[in-house]
Amino acid sequence: MNSIKIRLCSMMFLQFFIWGGWFVTLGTFLSQNLQATAPQTGMAFSTQSWGAIIAPFIVGLIADRFFNAERLLGILHIVGAVLMYFMYQASDFTTFYPLVLGYMLAYMPTLALVNSVSFGQLKQPELEFGQIRVWGTIGWIAAGLVISYAFGWDAQQAIAEGALKNTFLMCAVASLALGLYSFTLPATPPAGRGQQLKLGELLGLDALALLKDRNFALFFLASVLICIPLAFYYQNANPFLTGIGVENATGKMTLGQVSEVLFMLALPVFLNRFGIRWTLLLGMAAWVLRYVLFAYGDAGQGLWLLVIGIALHGICYDFFFVSGQIYTNSKAGVKIRSAAQGLITLATYGIGMLIGFSVAGQITQAYSSAEATDWSSIWLFPAVFAGVVLVLFALIFKNEPLQQTEDKQP
């Protein structure tokens, strides 16, 4: 691996170390440190969705036209480091919320920027990008292992003492490091300088014509709906595990990212053997099974149910969301490929999860009291919801071959 690739791998490692270093334990921090309600927790998590909605404007209006990607990446991470430090100091939700909103508005655009920097330096990105991107997953895993096994911040006693606030300080340091490091990365000039700005391209609206295709319209709707149960996992998994007494919960949750890497390798084989329909259905079925396992698992003899539920993350994510990106790419073709991916991202991480975090907050609040939290009922809601989406999708969606993008060139 040459020096450029090593530098890109380091960039990607830090990018996702930062995200995994505070986002996984956010729900537990909010309830234990700031005494936030479940709806308030949903508000905090929904800042990711607002960031995803705003990100295309920041990248499309600024990075693609006026500034080098690596410079904007550095600026946003330095701003993020400052906001993260103030989040570390926040003592109540009223103070914390505008800070986390500002942070996610700064962070979410950097996900596209690190990709732009990488693609700009790779001679064969379609073959080489995977080698770079996997270091992001390794960074996320490393963050969870550091929290649980190096510092023990998610131990029961440490949580009671408010130690989870230290995750924000750790990520502030990492964000500052990545911000400064970004200015040393190879130059990635704005690719769209001098080109006419089209709002439809920024929002992916140019791809709306794909919704005339019945199969794609069903997939689009299912993608939005499946993000509602997805939000339950991001928002509630860590508070659930720590709340029922699972030791080193954050470290154990990294098993999900390990399985993500493993199932990513199996995805092409499964797509070729069974087709897109069965791949998507398996991904949705994994969500149903995961939440049923969470509903009936516990920290004692039922711990194995929880571990399997966590390990299912690879199937849940890769077999629906990654295969969905491949399916979208196949349907769109070269001309509107970027617009189509932007539309799916807006629909899922933007609209879908925005609704999902709100629903998760309300359901969690409904089954919580000062005495106890009825986690079984909370997890059965997304299980049933995902099951209904699965059945309807299975009845209506027809299998079809994945087409080569060259076939759809104008």
Tab-separated table of C-alpha atoms in Angstrom:
chain	number	residue	atom	x	y	z
A	1	MET	CA	0.000	0.000	0.000
A	2	ASN	CA	1.503	3.334	-1.088
A	3	SER	CA	1.820	6.425	1.100
A	4	ILE	CA	-1.249	8.145	-0.391
A	5	LYS	CA	-3.440	5.178	0.432
A	6	ILE	CA	-2.049	5.012	3.971
A	7	ARG	CA	-2.928	8.682	4.462
A	8	LEU	CA	-6.425	8.120	3.099
A	9	CYS	CA	-6.879	5.109	5.388
A	10	SER	CA	-5.823	7.250	8.372
A	11	MET	CA	-8.329	9.916	7.350
A	12	MET	CA	-11.131	7.355	7.080
A	13	PHE	CA	-10.188	5.741	10.400
A	14	LEU	CA	-10.440	9.056	12.262
A	15	GLN	CA	-13.629	10.050	10.407
A	16	PHE	CA	-15.561	7.084	11.775
A	17	PHE	CA	-13.701	6.827	15.095
A	18	ILE	CA	-15.157	10.260	15.832
A	19	TRP	CA	-18.716	9.243	14.926
A	20	GLY	CA	-18.614	5.898	16.726
A	21	GLY	CA	-16.900	7.453	19.733
A	22	TRP	CA	-19.975	9.362	20.944
A	23	PHE	CA	-23.022	8.451	18.838
A	24	VAL	CA	-23.324	4.849	20.087
A	25	THR	CA	-23.498	5.873	23.761
A	26	LEU	CA	-25.481	9.088	23.169
A	27	GLY	CA	-28.795	7.636	24.359
A	28	THR	CA	-27.277	6.376	27.608
A	29	PHE	CA	-25.467	9.691	28.180
A	30	LEU	CA	-28.632	11.724	27.659
A	31	SER	CA	-30.744	9.687	30.065
A	32	GLN	CA	-28.081	9.239	32.755
A	33	ASN	CA	-26.096	12.496	32.611
A	34	LEU	CA	-28.678	15.012	31.430
A	35	GLN	CA	-31.859	13.230	32.615
A	36	ALA	CA	-33.345	13.718	29.151
A	37	THR	CA	-36.762	12.278	28.351
A	38	ALA	CA	-37.229	9.721	25.567
A	39	PRO	CA	-38.728	12.331	23.175
A	40	GLN	CA	-35.772	14.635	23.903
A	41	THR	CA	-33.427	11.756	23.117
A	42	GLY	CA	-35.279	11.307	19.833
A	43	MET	CA	-34.749	15.012	19.105
A	44	ALA	CA	-31.021	14.681	19.719
A	45	PHE	CA	-30.683	11.648	17.432
A	46	SER	CA	-32.769	13.344	14.744
A	47	THR	CA	-30.007	15.925	14.325
A	48	GLN	CA	-28.298	13.247	12.209
A	49	SER	CA	-31.266	13.413	9.834
A	50	TRP	CA	-31.230	17.207	9.693
A	51	GLY	CA	-27.529	16.999	8.909
A	52	ALA	CA	-28.222	14.503	6.120
A	53	ILE	CA	-30.869	16.822	4.654
A	54	ILE	CA	-28.609	19.898	4.777
A	55	ALA	CA	-25.399	18.123	3.674
A	56	PRO	CA	-26.144	18.129	-0.089
A	57	PHE	CA	-26.436	21.913	-0.021
A	58	ILE	CA	-23.117	22.373	1.789
A	59	VAL	CA	-21.271	19.924	-0.464
A	60	GLY	CA	-23.022	20.932	-3.665
A	61	LEU	CA	-22.990	24.701	-3.124
A	62	ILE	CA	-19.568	25.061	-1.497
A	63	ALA	CA	-17.258	22.051	-1.843
A	64	ASP	CA	-18.096	21.255	-5.455
A	65	ARG	CA	-17.714	24.864	-6.616
A	66	PHE	CA	-15.549	27.075	-4.435
A	67	PHE	CA	-13.222	25.203	-2.033
A	68	ASN	CA	-10.899	22.235	-2.144
A	69	ALA	CA	-12.588	19.269	-0.467
A	70	GLU	CA	-9.700	18.645	1.946
A	71	ARG	CA	-9.724	22.266	3.149
A	72	LEU	CA	-13.459	22.318	3.811
A	73	LEU	CA	-13.059	18.945	5.521
A	74	GLY	CA	-10.446	20.466	7.826
A	75	ILE	CA	-12.526	23.534	8.624
A	76	LEU	CA	-15.655	21.526	9.431
A	77	HIS	CA	-13.788	19.135	11.732
A	78	ILE	CA	-12.109	21.982	13.610
A	79	VAL	CA	-15.514	23.633	14.071
A	80	GLY	CA	-16.808	20.228	15.152
A	81	ALA	CA	-14.015	19.906	17.726
A	82	VAL	CA	-15.050	23.190	19.337
A	83	LEU	CA	-18.723	22.185	19.428
A	84	MET	CA	-17.814	18.749	20.765
A	85	TYR	CA	-15.844	20.347	23.624
A	86	PHE	CA	-18.861	22.450	24.596
A	87	MET	CA	-21.027	19.313	24.429
A	88	TYR	CA	-18.605	17.772	26.929
A	89	GLN	CA	-19.258	20.695	29.253
A	90	ALA	CA	-23.055	20.808	28.833
A	91	SER	CA	-24.998	20.099	32.015
A	92	ASP	CA	-28.584	20.047	30.723
A	93	PHE	CA	-30.465	19.153	27.558
A	94	THR	CA	-31.435	22.747	26.770
A	95	THR	CA	-27.745	23.636	26.484
A	96	PHE	CA	-26.780	20.378	24.774
A	97	TYR	CA	-29.352	20.280	21.964
A	98	PRO	CA	-28.271	23.326	19.903
A	99	LEU	CA	-24.664	22.150	20.214
A	100	VAL	CA	-25.379	18.640	18.907
A	101	LEU	CA	-27.546	20.105	16.134
A	102	GLY	CA	-24.721	22.425	15.090
A	103	TYR	CA	-22.244	19.577	15.294
A	104	MET	CA	-24.244	17.238	13.055
A	105	LEU	CA	-24.810	20.017	10.522
A	106	ALA	CA	-21.008	20.296	10.382
A	107	TYR	CA	-20.237	16.567	10.519
A	108	MET	CA	-22.672	15.016	8.030
A	109	PRO	CA	-21.204	16.870	4.998
A	110	THR	CA	-17.772	15.465	5.873
A	111	LEU	CA	-19.007	11.956	5.008
A	112	ALA	CA	-19.241	13.017	1.366
A	113	LEU	CA	-16.020	15.035	1.581
A	114	VAL	CA	-13.840	12.107	2.719
A	115	ASN	CA	-15.232	10.135	-0.219
A	116	SER	CA	-14.416	13.002	-2.597
A	117	VAL	CA	-10.853	13.242	-1.286
A	118	SER	CA	-10.430	9.480	-1.652
A	119	PHE	CA	-11.891	9.265	-5.157
A	120	GLY	CA	-9.714	12.181	-6.246
A	121	GLN	CA	-6.523	10.301	-5.384
A	122	LEU	CA	-7.373	6.782	-6.563
A	123	LYS	CA	-6.611	5.652	-10.096
A	124	GLN	CA	-9.217	2.884	-9.990
A	125	PRO	CA	-11.723	3.920	-7.298
A	126	GLU	CA	-14.184	1.164	-8.174
A	127	LEU	CA	-11.501	-1.380	-7.225
A	128	GLU	CA	-9.520	0.509	-4.571
A	129	PHE	CA	-12.107	2.469	-2.552
A	130	GLY	CA	-13.220	-0.575	-0.555
A	131	GLN	CA	-9.675	-0.924	0.810
A	132	ILE	CA	-9.911	2.656	2.086
A	133	ARG	CA	-13.513	2.593	3.348
A	134	VAL	CA	-13.024	-0.520	5.489
A	135	TRP	CA	-10.740	1.549	7.737
A	136	GLY	CA	-13.752	3.644	8.621
A	137	THR	CA	-15.470	0.565	10.008
A	138	ILE	CA	-12.265	-0.335	11.859
A	139	GLY	CA	-12.242	3.180	13.334
A	140	TRP	CA	-15.834	2.781	14.575
A	141	ILE	CA	-14.933	-0.591	16.130
A	142	ALA	CA	-11.825	0.890	17.771
A	143	ALA	CA	-13.893	3.659	19.383
A	144	GLY	CA	-16.253	1.153	20.986
A	145	LEU	CA	-13.411	-1.006	22.253
A	146	VAL	CA	-11.651	2.034	23.736
A	147	ILE	CA	-14.806	3.140	25.562
A	148	SER	CA	-15.506	-0.298	27.046
A	149	TYR	CA	-12.143	-1.956	27.531
A	150	ALA	CA	-9.549	0.832	27.703
A	151	PHE	CA	-11.415	3.398	29.824
A	152	GLY	CA	-14.473	1.473	31.078
A	153	TRP	CA	-16.711	4.523	30.694
A	154	ASP	CA	-19.798	2.373	30.076
A	155	ALA	CA	-19.421	0.271	33.231
A	156	GLN	CA	-22.386	0.600	35.600
A	157	GLN	CA	-20.438	2.506	38.264
A	158	ALA	CA	-18.753	4.734	35.696
A	159	ILE	CA	-22.109	5.607	34.095
A	160	ALA	CA	-23.492	6.506	37.515
A	161	GLU	CA	-20.515	8.828	38.019
A	162	GLY	CA	-21.150	10.539	34.663
A	163	ALA	CA	-18.078	9.149	32.889
A	164	LEU	CA	-19.767	9.003	29.478
A	165	LYS	CA	-19.271	12.751	29.102
A	166	ASN	CA	-15.620	11.900	28.462
A	167	THR	CA	-16.586	10.424	25.077
A	168	PHE	CA	-17.174	13.976	23.837
A	169	LEU	CA	-13.765	15.127	25.059
A	170	MET	CA	-12.113	12.150	23.359
A	171	CYS	CA	-13.929	12.896	20.104
A	172	ALA	CA	-13.134	16.616	20.353
A	173	VAL	CA	-9.434	15.739	20.418
A	174	ALA	CA	-9.849	13.290	17.521
A	175	SER	CA	-11.858	15.853	15.535
A	176	LEU	CA	-9.211	18.508	16.053
A	177	ALA	CA	-6.534	16.028	14.978
A	178	LEU	CA	-8.438	15.142	11.803
A	179	GLY	CA	-9.160	18.810	11.116
A	180	LEU	CA	-5.477	19.714	11.203
A	181	TYR	CA	-4.474	16.521	9.390
A	182	SER	CA	-6.919	17.303	6.563
A	183	PHE	CA	-4.884	20.341	5.526
A	184	THR	CA	-1.941	18.022	4.810
A	185	LEU	CA	-3.954	15.783	2.470
A	186	PRO	CA	-3.453	15.949	-1.308
A	187	ALA	CA	-5.345	18.760	-3.027
A	188	THR	CA	-8.845	17.928	-4.258
A	189	PRO	CA	-10.015	20.930	-6.310
A	190	PRO	CA	-13.748	21.627	-6.708
A	191	ALA	CA	-15.017	19.478	-9.559
A	192	GLY	CA	-18.019	21.670	-10.326
A	193	ARG	CA	-16.310	25.045	-10.574
A	194	GLY	CA	-17.875	27.093	-13.360
A	195	GLN	CA	-20.743	24.689	-13.911
A	196	GLN	CA	-24.386	25.723	-13.674
A	197	LEU	CA	-25.989	24.969	-10.307
A	198	LYS	CA	-29.135	22.840	-10.469
A	199	LEU	CA	-31.258	22.494	-7.333
A	200	GLY	CA	-32.738	19.263	-8.625
A	201	GLU	CA	-29.312	17.644	-8.746
A	202	LEU	CA	-28.512	18.708	-5.180
A	203	LEU	CA	-31.679	17.110	-3.814
A	204	GLY	CA	-31.690	14.157	-6.186
A	205	LEU	CA	-34.942	15.406	-7.720
A	206	ASP	CA	-33.682	14.592	-11.211
A	207	ALA	CA	-34.110	10.933	-10.255
A	208	LEU	CA	-37.820	11.249	-9.411
A	209	ALA	CA	-38.585	9.846	-12.852
A	210	LEU	CA	-37.419	6.467	-11.519
A	211	LEU	CA	-40.528	6.362	-9.318
A	212	LYS	CA	-42.573	5.725	-12.457
A	213	ASP	CA	-41.053	2.246	-12.317
A	214	ARG	CA	-43.373	0.204	-10.073
A	215	ASN	CA	-40.639	-1.945	-8.567
A	216	PHE	CA	-38.384	0.995	-7.782
A	217	ALA	CA	-41.277	2.962	-6.276
A	218	LEU	CA	-41.974	0.035	-3.939
A	219	PHE	CA	-38.311	-0.186	-3.000
A	220	PHE	CA	-38.217	3.575	-2.364
A	221	LEU	CA	-41.250	3.413	-0.053
A	222	ALA	CA	-39.882	0.350	1.751
A	223	SER	CA	-36.557	2.155	2.272
A	224	VAL	CA	-38.312	5.038	4.022
A	225	LEU	CA	-40.482	2.730	6.144
A	226	ILE	CA	-37.670	0.357	7.190
A	227	CYS	CA	-35.754	3.345	8.578
A	228	ILE	CA	-38.388	3.682	11.307
A	229	PRO	CA	-37.371	0.405	13.014
A	230	LEU	CA	-33.723	1.162	12.157
A	231	ALA	CA	-33.928	4.301	14.317
A	232	PHE	CA	-34.929	2.193	17.324
A	233	TYR	CA	-31.575	0.404	17.188
A	234	TYR	CA	-29.427	3.525	16.987
A	235	GLN	CA	-31.406	5.312	19.668
A	236	ASN	CA	-32.161	2.544	22.152
A	237	ALA	CA	-29.640	-0.293	21.806
A	238	ASN	CA	-26.951	1.104	24.112
A	239	PRO	CA	-29.350	2.411	26.815
A	240	PHE	CA	-31.129	-0.959	26.685
A	241	LEU	CA	-27.981	-3.047	27.047
A	242	THR	CA	-26.470	-0.935	29.807
A	243	GLY	CA	-29.840	-0.566	31.528
A	244	ILE	CA	-30.365	-4.330	31.889
A	245	GLY	CA	-26.820	-4.798	33.167
A	246	VAL	CA	-24.825	-6.047	30.158
A	247	GLU	CA	-21.150	-5.434	30.903
A	248	ASN	CA	-18.990	-3.630	28.311
A	249	ALA	CA	-22.089	-3.021	26.192
A	250	THR	CA	-20.397	-0.551	23.828
A	251	GLY	CA	-17.556	-2.965	23.152
A	252	LYS	CA	-19.985	-5.813	22.521
A	253	MET	CA	-21.910	-3.652	20.055
A	254	THR	CA	-18.815	-3.454	17.827
A	255	LEU	CA	-19.609	-7.068	16.902
A	256	GLY	CA	-22.201	-5.494	14.619
A	257	GLN	CA	-19.517	-3.685	12.629
A	258	VAL	CA	-17.384	-6.824	12.452
A	259	SER	CA	-20.330	-8.701	10.954
A	260	GLU	CA	-20.908	-5.778	8.576
A	261	VAL	CA	-17.447	-6.319	7.098
A	262	LEU	CA	-17.917	-10.099	6.841
A	263	PHE	CA	-21.352	-9.957	5.223
A	264	MET	CA	-20.151	-7.281	2.813
A	265	LEU	CA	-17.871	-9.966	1.378
A	266	ALA	CA	-20.803	-12.376	1.069
A	267	LEU	CA	-23.173	-9.857	-0.513
A	268	PRO	CA	-21.974	-10.169	-4.159
A	269	VAL	CA	-22.245	-13.949	-3.975
A	270	PHE	CA	-25.758	-13.790	-2.549
A	271	LEU	CA	-26.900	-11.211	-5.107
A	272	ASN	CA	-25.618	-13.333	-7.973
A	273	ARG	CA	-27.135	-16.529	-6.601
A	274	PHE	CA	-30.553	-15.356	-5.357
A	275	GLY	CA	-31.161	-11.957	-6.954
A	276	ILE	CA	-32.101	-8.567	-5.554
A	277	ARG	CA	-35.581	-9.536	-4.278
A	278	TRP	CA	-34.433	-12.283	-1.923
A	279	THR	CA	-31.436	-10.232	-0.805
A	280	LEU	CA	-33.645	-7.290	0.204
A	281	LEU	CA	-36.159	-9.607	1.873
A	282	LEU	CA	-33.426	-11.296	3.915
A	283	GLY	CA	-32.194	-7.883	5.048
A	284	MET	CA	-35.683	-6.899	6.234
A	285	ALA	CA	-36.277	-10.291	7.861
A	286	ALA	CA	-33.060	-9.813	9.852
A	287	TRP	CA	-34.524	-6.617	11.350
A	288	VAL	CA	-37.610	-8.535	12.513
A	289	LEU	CA	-35.510	-11.322	14.049
A	290	ARG	CA	-33.089	-8.869	15.682
A	291	TYR	CA	-35.831	-7.024	17.553
A	292	VAL	CA	-37.563	-10.233	18.637
A	293	LEU	CA	-34.239	-11.410	20.086
A	294	PHE	CA	-33.837	-8.076	21.885
A	295	ALA	CA	-37.383	-8.340	23.257
A	296	TYR	CA	-36.725	-11.707	24.906
A	297	GLY	CA	-33.003	-11.559	25.696
A	298	ASP	CA	-31.481	-10.542	29.024
A	299	ALA	CA	-28.110	-10.007	30.688
A	300	GLY	CA	-28.139	-13.492	32.232
A	301	GLN	CA	-28.920	-16.758	30.471
A	302	GLY	CA	-30.510	-14.849	27.606
A	303	LEU	CA	-27.329	-12.925	26.771
A	304	TRP	CA	-26.715	-15.122	23.737
A	305	LEU	CA	-29.954	-13.832	22.209
A	306	LEU	CA	-28.659	-10.265	22.504
A	307	VAL	CA	-25.277	-11.170	21.029
A	308	ILE	CA	-26.945	-12.780	18.004
A	309	GLY	CA	-29.179	-9.713	17.672
A	310	ILE	CA	-26.135	-7.457	17.585
A	311	ALA	CA	-24.299	-9.729	15.134
A	312	LEU	CA	-27.272	-9.563	12.743
A	313	HIS	CA	-26.304	-5.961	11.991
A	314	GLY	CA	-24.236	-7.102	9.020
A	315	ILE	CA	-27.254	-8.712	7.332
A	316	CYS	CA	-29.590	-5.902	8.392
A	317	TYR	CA	-27.406	-3.192	6.898
A	318	ASP	CA	-25.562	-4.841	4.022
A	319	PHE	CA	-28.396	-6.925	2.603
A	320	PHE	CA	-30.899	-4.069	2.558
A	321	PHE	CA	-29.095	-0.730	2.464
A	322	VAL	CA	-25.940	-1.644	0.553
A	323	SER	CA	-27.782	-3.928	-1.854
A	324	GLY	CA	-30.355	-1.142	-2.191
A	325	GLN	CA	-27.628	1.245	-3.292
A	326	ILE	CA	-26.494	-1.330	-5.853
A	327	TYR	CA	-30.087	-1.755	-7.055
A	328	THR	CA	-30.539	2.021	-7.319
A	329	ASN	CA	-27.310	2.304	-9.278
A	330	SER	CA	-28.532	-0.393	-11.649
A	331	LYS	CA	-31.903	1.233	-12.242
A	332	ALA	CA	-30.569	4.761	-12.708
A	333	GLY	CA	-27.670	4.337	-15.070
A	334	VAL	CA	-24.833	6.793	-15.617
A	335	LYS	CA	-26.756	9.989	-16.373
A	336	ILE	CA	-28.737	10.265	-13.114
A	337	ARG	CA	-26.748	7.852	-10.939
A	338	SER	CA	-25.571	10.510	-8.465
A	339	ALA	CA	-29.021	12.098	-8.306
A	340	ALA	CA	-30.608	8.706	-7.623
A	341	GLN	CA	-28.200	7.934	-4.775
A	342	GLY	CA	-28.822	11.413	-3.369
A	343	LEU	CA	-32.565	10.818	-3.483
A	344	ILE	CA	-32.274	7.507	-1.619
A	345	THR	CA	-29.972	9.059	1.000
A	346	LEU	CA	-32.395	11.952	1.513
A	347	ALA	CA	-35.311	9.536	1.831
A	348	THR	CA	-33.599	7.150	4.275
A	349	TYR	CA	-31.108	8.982	6.492
A	350	GLY	CA	-33.090	12.197	6.063
A	351	ILE	CA	-36.863	11.714	6.018
A	352	GLY	CA	-37.119	8.071	7.075
A	353	MET	CA	-34.876	8.261	10.118
A	354	LEU	CA	-36.243	11.691	11.076
A	355	ILE	CA	-39.654	10.038	11.417
A	356	GLY	CA	-38.086	6.975	13.008
A	357	PHE	CA	-36.284	8.820	15.796
A	358	SER	CA	-39.474	10.689	16.653
A	359	VAL	CA	-41.507	7.469	16.761
A	360	ALA	CA	-38.819	5.698	18.800
A	361	GLY	CA	-38.857	8.519	21.345
A	362	GLN	CA	-42.638	8.420	21.709
A	363	ILE	CA	-42.833	4.609	21.970
A	364	THR	CA	-40.013	4.489	24.518
A	365	GLN	CA	-41.709	7.198	26.575
A	366	ALA	CA	-45.027	5.320	26.464
A	367	TYR	CA	-43.480	2.158	27.916
A	368	SER	CA	-41.256	3.857	30.506
A	369	SER	CA	-41.964	4.982	34.024
A	370	ALA	CA	-39.976	6.156	37.032
A	371	GLU	CA	-39.910	2.568	38.281
A	372	ALA	CA	-38.988	0.611	35.157
A	373	THR	CA	-38.756	0.473	31.366
A	374	ASP	CA	-40.729	-2.208	29.516
A	375	TRP	CA	-38.019	-3.009	26.982
A	376	SER	CA	-39.820	-6.093	25.683
A	377	SER	CA	-42.805	-4.031	24.483
A	378	ILE	CA	-40.517	-1.318	23.108
A	379	TRP	CA	-38.601	-3.807	20.945
A	380	LEU	CA	-41.699	-5.671	19.785
A	381	PHE	CA	-43.056	-2.496	18.179
A	382	PRO	CA	-40.259	-2.192	15.552
A	383	ALA	CA	-40.304	-5.993	15.153
A	384	VAL	CA	-43.991	-5.964	14.183
A	385	PHE	CA	-43.566	-2.818	12.069
A	386	ALA	CA	-40.647	-4.309	10.131
A	387	GLY	CA	-42.604	-7.546	9.775
A	388	VAL	CA	-45.539	-5.762	8.147
A	389	VAL	CA	-43.193	-3.971	5.721
A	390	LEU	CA	-41.503	-7.316	4.970
A	391	VAL	CA	-44.774	-9.112	4.163
A	392	LEU	CA	-46.120	-6.326	1.947
A	393	PHE	CA	-42.813	-6.024	0.112
A	394	ALA	CA	-42.636	-9.793	-0.420
A	395	LEU	CA	-46.151	-9.825	-1.898
A	396	ILE	CA	-45.679	-6.923	-4.320
A	397	PHE	CA	-41.997	-6.590	-5.275
A	398	LYS	CA	-40.942	-8.669	-8.256
A	399	ASN	CA	-37.450	-10.042	-8.763
A	400	GLU	CA	-35.464	-8.556	-11.626
A	401	PRO	CA	-31.876	-8.824	-12.894
A	402	LEU	CA	-29.408	-6.108	-11.963
A	403	GLN	CA	-28.525	-4.245	-15.136
A	404	GLN	CA	-25.099	-2.908	-15.998
A	405	THR	CA	-25.024	0.894	-15.890
A	406	GLU	CA	-23.555	0.997	-19.389
A	407	ASP	CA	-26.817	-0.468	-20.691
A	408	LYS	CA	-28.677	2.625	-19.549
A	409	GLN	CA	-26.371	5.307	-20.922
A	410	PRO	CA	-28.169	7.857	-23.101
